[in-house]
Structure formats: structure tokens, C-alpha cells
GROMACS .gro file of C-alpha atoms in nm:
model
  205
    1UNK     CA    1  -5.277   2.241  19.531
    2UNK     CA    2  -4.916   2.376  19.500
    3UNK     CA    3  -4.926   2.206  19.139
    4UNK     CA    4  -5.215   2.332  19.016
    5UNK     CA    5  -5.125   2.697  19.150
    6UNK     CA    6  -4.807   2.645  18.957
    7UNK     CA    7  -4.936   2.536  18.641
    8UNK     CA    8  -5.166   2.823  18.603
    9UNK     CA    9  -4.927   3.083  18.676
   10UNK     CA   10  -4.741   2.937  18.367
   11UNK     CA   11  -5.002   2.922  18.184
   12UNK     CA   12  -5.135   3.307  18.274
   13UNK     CA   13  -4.719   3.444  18.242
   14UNK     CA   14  -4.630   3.602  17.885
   15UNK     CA   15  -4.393   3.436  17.680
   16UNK     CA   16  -4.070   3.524  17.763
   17UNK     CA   17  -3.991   3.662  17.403
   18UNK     CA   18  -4.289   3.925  17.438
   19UNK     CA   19  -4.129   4.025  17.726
   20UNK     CA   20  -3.748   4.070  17.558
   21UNK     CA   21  -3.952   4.232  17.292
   22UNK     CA   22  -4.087   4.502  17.505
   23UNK     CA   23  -3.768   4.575  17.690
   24UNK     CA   24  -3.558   4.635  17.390
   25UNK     CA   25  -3.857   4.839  17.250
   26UNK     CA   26  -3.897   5.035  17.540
   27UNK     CA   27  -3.529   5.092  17.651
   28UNK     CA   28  -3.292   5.156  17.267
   29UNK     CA   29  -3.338   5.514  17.167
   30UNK     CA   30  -3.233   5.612  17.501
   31UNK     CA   31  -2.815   5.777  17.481
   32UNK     CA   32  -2.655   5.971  17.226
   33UNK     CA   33  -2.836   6.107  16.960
   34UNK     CA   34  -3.210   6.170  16.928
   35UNK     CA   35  -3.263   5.886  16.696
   36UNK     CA   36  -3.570   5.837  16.486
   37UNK     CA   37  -3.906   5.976  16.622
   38UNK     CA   38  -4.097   5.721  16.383
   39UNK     CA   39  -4.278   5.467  16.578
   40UNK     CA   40  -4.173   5.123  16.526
   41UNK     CA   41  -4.379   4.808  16.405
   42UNK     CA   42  -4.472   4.546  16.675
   43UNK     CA   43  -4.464   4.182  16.676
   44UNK     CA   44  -4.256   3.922  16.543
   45UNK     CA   45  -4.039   4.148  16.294
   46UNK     CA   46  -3.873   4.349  16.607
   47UNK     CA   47  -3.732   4.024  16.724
   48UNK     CA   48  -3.545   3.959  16.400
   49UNK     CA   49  -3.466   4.312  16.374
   50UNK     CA   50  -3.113   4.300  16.524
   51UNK     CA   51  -2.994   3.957  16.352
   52UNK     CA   52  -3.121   4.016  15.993
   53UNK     CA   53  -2.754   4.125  15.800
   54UNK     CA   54  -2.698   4.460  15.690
   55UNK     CA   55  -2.688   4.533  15.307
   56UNK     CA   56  -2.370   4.733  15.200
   57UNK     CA   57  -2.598   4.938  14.969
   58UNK     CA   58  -2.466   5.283  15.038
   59UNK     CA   59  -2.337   5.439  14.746
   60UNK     CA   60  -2.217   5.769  14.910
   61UNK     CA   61  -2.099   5.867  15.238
   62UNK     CA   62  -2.365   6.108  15.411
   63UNK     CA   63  -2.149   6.378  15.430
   64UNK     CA   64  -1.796   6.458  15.219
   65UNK     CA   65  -1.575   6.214  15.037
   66UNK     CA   66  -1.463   6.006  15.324
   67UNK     CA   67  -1.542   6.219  15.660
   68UNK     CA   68  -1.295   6.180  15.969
   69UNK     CA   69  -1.529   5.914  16.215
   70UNK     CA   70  -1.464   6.102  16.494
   71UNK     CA   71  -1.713   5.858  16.764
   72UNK     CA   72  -1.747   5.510  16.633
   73UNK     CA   73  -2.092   5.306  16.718
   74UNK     CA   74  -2.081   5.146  17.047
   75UNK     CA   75  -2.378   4.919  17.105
   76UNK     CA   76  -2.468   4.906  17.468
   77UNK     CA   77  -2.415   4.560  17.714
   78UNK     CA   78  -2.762   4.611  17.836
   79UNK     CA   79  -3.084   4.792  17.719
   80UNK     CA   80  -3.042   5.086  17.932
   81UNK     CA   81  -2.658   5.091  17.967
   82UNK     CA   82  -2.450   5.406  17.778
   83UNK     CA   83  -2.325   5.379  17.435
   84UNK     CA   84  -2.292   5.548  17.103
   85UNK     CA   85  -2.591   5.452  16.911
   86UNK     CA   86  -2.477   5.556  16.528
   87UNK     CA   87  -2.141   5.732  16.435
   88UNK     CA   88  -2.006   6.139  16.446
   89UNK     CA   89  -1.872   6.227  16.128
   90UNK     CA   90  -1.675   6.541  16.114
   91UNK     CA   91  -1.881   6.827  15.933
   92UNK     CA   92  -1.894   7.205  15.978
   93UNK     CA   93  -2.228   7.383  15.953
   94UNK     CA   94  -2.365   7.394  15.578
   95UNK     CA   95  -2.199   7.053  15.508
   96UNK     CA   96  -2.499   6.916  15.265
   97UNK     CA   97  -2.609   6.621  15.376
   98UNK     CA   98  -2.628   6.300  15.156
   99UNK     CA   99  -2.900   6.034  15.124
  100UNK     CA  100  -2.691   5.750  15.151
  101UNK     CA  101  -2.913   5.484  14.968
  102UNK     CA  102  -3.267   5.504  14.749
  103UNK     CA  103  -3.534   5.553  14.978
  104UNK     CA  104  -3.804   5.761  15.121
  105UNK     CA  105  -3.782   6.018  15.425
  106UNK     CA  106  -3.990   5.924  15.679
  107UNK     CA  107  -3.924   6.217  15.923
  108UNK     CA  108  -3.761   6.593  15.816
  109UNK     CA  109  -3.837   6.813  16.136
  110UNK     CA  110  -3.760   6.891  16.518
  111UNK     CA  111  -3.702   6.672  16.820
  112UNK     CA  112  -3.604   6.829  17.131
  113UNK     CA  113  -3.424   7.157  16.959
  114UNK     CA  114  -3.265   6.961  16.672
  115UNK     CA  115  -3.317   6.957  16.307
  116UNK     CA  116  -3.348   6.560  16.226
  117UNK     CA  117  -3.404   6.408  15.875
  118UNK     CA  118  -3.468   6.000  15.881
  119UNK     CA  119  -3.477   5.806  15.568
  120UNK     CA  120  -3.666   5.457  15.546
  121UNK     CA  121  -3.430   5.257  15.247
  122UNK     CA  122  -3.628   5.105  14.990
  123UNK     CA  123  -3.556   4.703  14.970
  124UNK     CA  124  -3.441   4.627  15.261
  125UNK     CA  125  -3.701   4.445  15.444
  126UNK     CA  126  -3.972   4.466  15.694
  127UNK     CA  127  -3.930   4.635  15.910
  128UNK     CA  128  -3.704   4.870  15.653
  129UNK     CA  129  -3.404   5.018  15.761
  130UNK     CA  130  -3.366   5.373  15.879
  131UNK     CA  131  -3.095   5.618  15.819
  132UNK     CA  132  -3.099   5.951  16.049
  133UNK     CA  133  -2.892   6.234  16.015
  134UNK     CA  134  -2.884   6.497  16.351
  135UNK     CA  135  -2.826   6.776  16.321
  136UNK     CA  136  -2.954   6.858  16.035
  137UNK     CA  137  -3.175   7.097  15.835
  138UNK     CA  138  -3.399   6.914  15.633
  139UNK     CA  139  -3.436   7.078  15.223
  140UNK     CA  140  -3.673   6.765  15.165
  141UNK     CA  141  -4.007   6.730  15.295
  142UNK     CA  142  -4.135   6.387  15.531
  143UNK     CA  143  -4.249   6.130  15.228
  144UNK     CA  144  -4.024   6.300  14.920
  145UNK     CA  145  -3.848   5.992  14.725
  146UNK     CA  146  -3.438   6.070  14.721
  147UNK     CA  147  -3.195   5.889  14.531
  148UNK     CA  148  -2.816   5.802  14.702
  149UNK     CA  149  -2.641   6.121  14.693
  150UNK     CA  150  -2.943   6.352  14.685
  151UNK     CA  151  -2.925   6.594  14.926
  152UNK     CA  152  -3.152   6.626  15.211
  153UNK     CA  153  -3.033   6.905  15.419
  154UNK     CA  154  -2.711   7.071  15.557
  155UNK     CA  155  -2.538   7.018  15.901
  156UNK     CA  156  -2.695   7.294  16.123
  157UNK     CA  157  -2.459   7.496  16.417
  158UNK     CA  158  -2.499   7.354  16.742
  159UNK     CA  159  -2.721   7.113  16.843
  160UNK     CA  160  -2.453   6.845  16.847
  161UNK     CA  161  -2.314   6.618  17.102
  162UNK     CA  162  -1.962   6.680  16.929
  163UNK     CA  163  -1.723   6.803  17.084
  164UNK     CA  164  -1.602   6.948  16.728
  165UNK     CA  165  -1.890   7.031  16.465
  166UNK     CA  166  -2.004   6.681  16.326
  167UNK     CA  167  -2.322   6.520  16.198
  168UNK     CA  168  -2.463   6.182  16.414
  169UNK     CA  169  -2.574   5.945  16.144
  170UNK     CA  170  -2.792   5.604  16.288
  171UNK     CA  171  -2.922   5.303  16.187
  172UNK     CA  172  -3.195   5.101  16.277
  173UNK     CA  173  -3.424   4.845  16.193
  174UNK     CA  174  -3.755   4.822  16.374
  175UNK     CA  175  -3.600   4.931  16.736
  176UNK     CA  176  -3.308   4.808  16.709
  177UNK     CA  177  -3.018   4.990  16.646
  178UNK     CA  178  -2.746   4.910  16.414
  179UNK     CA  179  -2.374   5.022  16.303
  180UNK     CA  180  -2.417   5.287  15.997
  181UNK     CA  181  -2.087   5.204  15.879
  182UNK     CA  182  -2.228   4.832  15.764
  183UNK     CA  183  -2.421   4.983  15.505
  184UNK     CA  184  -2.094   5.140  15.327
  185UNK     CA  185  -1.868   4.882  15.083
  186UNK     CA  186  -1.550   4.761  15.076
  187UNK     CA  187  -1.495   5.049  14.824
  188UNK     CA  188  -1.658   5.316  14.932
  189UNK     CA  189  -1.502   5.256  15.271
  190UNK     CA  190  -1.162   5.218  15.238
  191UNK     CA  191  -1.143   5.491  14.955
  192UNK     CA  192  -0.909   5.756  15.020
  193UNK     CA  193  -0.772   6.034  14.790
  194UNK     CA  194  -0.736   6.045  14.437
  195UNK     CA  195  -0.376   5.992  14.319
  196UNK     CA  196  -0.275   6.067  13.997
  197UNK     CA  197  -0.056   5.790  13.858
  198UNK     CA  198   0.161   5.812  13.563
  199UNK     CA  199   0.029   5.657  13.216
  200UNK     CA  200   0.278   5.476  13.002
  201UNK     CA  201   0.601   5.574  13.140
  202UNK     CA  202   0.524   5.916  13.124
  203UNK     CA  203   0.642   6.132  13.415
  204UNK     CA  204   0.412   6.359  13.639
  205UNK     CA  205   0.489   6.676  13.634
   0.00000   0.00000   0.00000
């Protein structure tokens, strides 16, 4: 009898990757930064989420030429454990605010006080990834088509996490949440300032 009570409480339990799936649906979002209010697909795709690489199709930073990082992204050790789930980029208020990559913007509004703008990137998959900028006021409506370095809003006073003014940009596909700065190039993230240098042996000035 102990066998056959056994055997159908395997066969009755969910699959143990149904159950992973839920937990990391139901516990990333939580931390730093609002995040993306857009509700996530379900199945198969939110599994894969986290493993599928990261395109370095960025063509602009969101923000400046090459913004001071003031918070890095610091992925969690559990589900519900604290971390830094995007980046701070150092921005006063009325910084415009860059679509990094083509795309689509899936959310421009309010969550919880704050001016949020997400943009789903076109190409990149399904589920898509998500850029979000926080906090920010949105200049584009939810579904407008932007093009990298359009600009969809401008850093808004307060609101921020910061402890100087800054603008939380975040990355996710599906639920799961991924490091912003993977999306920029070699180029594009190493650049620093323009130097001039001297053409054929003449001497700057």
C-alpha cells in the first residue's frame, strides 16, 4: 500500500520546473527599482529567459555620452534576497532620456509615484527584451515605435533611490532580470572623451 500511495503522489506532484517557474515569476521584480509593470508571458519561454545571451545592440547610452555608473547590477543569490536589479546612471533632472535600441514602448506612465517608460526591443526574441528607465517622464506614448537615440522622456526630480540624482535603467526578458550594461558594445562602452590628435606632424595649438 505504501507503494502505491507513493506512486500516485508522484504522479499527482507538478513538475519540478513549473514549480522553479513560478517562484522566479512570482519573487524578481521585488528590490530596487519599480521595474516593468508589463505582465510577463508564461510557459516554457520564462525558463530560457535568463540563459538566452544578451545582444550588444545598443547604439547609445540611455542617458549622456558615457554617464558615471554610480550602482552596478547585482543579481540576487536567491529569488527574494536584496540586490540591484538594473544600473543608476548619474543624471540631473531634465537629462533626456535615450531609447537605447529600435523598439516599441510597451509602458510610458506611473507606478507607485514614479514616472516609468519601458521599451520592448525589436529582434530580440520571445519573450523580447525590455529596457526601463525610472524615473522618468515619458514624451512618447505606450505603443509609439522609437529608433536608438530617440528620446523618450527626461529624468524627473525625486523619485529616485539615488542617493545623488540618477536614472535606474533595467533589463529583462520574460521575468527575469538581466545586466543593462550587456546590451552596450565594446565601443560604445569603453568610449571616453574625444581627443583631438595632431594630423601630419602638425602641432595642436
Amino acid at each position: 500500500m505504501l507503494v502505491v500511495a507513493l506512486t500516485v503522489a508522484a504522479l499527482l506532484a507538478p513538475p519540478a520546473s513549473r514549480l522553479f517557474a513560478v517562484g522566479v515569476g512570482a519573487g524578481l521584480g521585488r528590490g530596487e527599482g519599480v521595474g516593468d509593470p508589463t505582465p510577463a508571458p508564461v510557459g516554457a519561454s520564462r525558463l530560457r529567459a535568463a540563459d538566452d545571451p544578451v545582444p550588444a545592440i545598443a547604439r547609445t547610452w540611455p542617458v549622456g555620452v558615457r554617464p558615471r555608473v554610480l550602482r552596478g547590477w547585482e543579481p540576487p543569490a536567491t529569488v527574494y534576497g536584496p540586490g540591484h536589479r538594473g544600473v543608476d546612471l548619474a543624471a540631473p533632472p531634465g537629462t533626456p532620456v535615450r531609447a537605447v535600441a529600435d523598439g516599441r514602448v510597451s509602458f510610458a506612465g506611473r507606478v507607485a509615484g514614479k514616472g516609468v517608460v519601458s521599451v520592448e526591443l525589436t529582434g530580440t526574441g520571445d519573450p523580447p527584451l525590455r529596457t526601463t528607465y525610472e524615473p522618468v517622464r515619458a514624451s512618447v506614448p505606450r505603443g509609439a515605435e522609437v529608433e536608438a537615440g530617440e528620446v523618450i522622456g527626461t529624468v524627473e526630480a525625486g523619485g529616485s533611490h539615488c542617493t545623488a540624482p540618477c536614472v535606474h535603467w533595467g533589463l529583462l526578458r520574460g521575468d527575469a532580470y538581466l545586466d543593462p550594461l550587456s546590451l552596450l558594445p565594446p565601443w560604445l562602452l569603453q568610449r571616453g572623451p574625444s581627443r583631438l590628435l595632431p594630423v601630419l606632424g602638425v602641432p595642436l595649438p
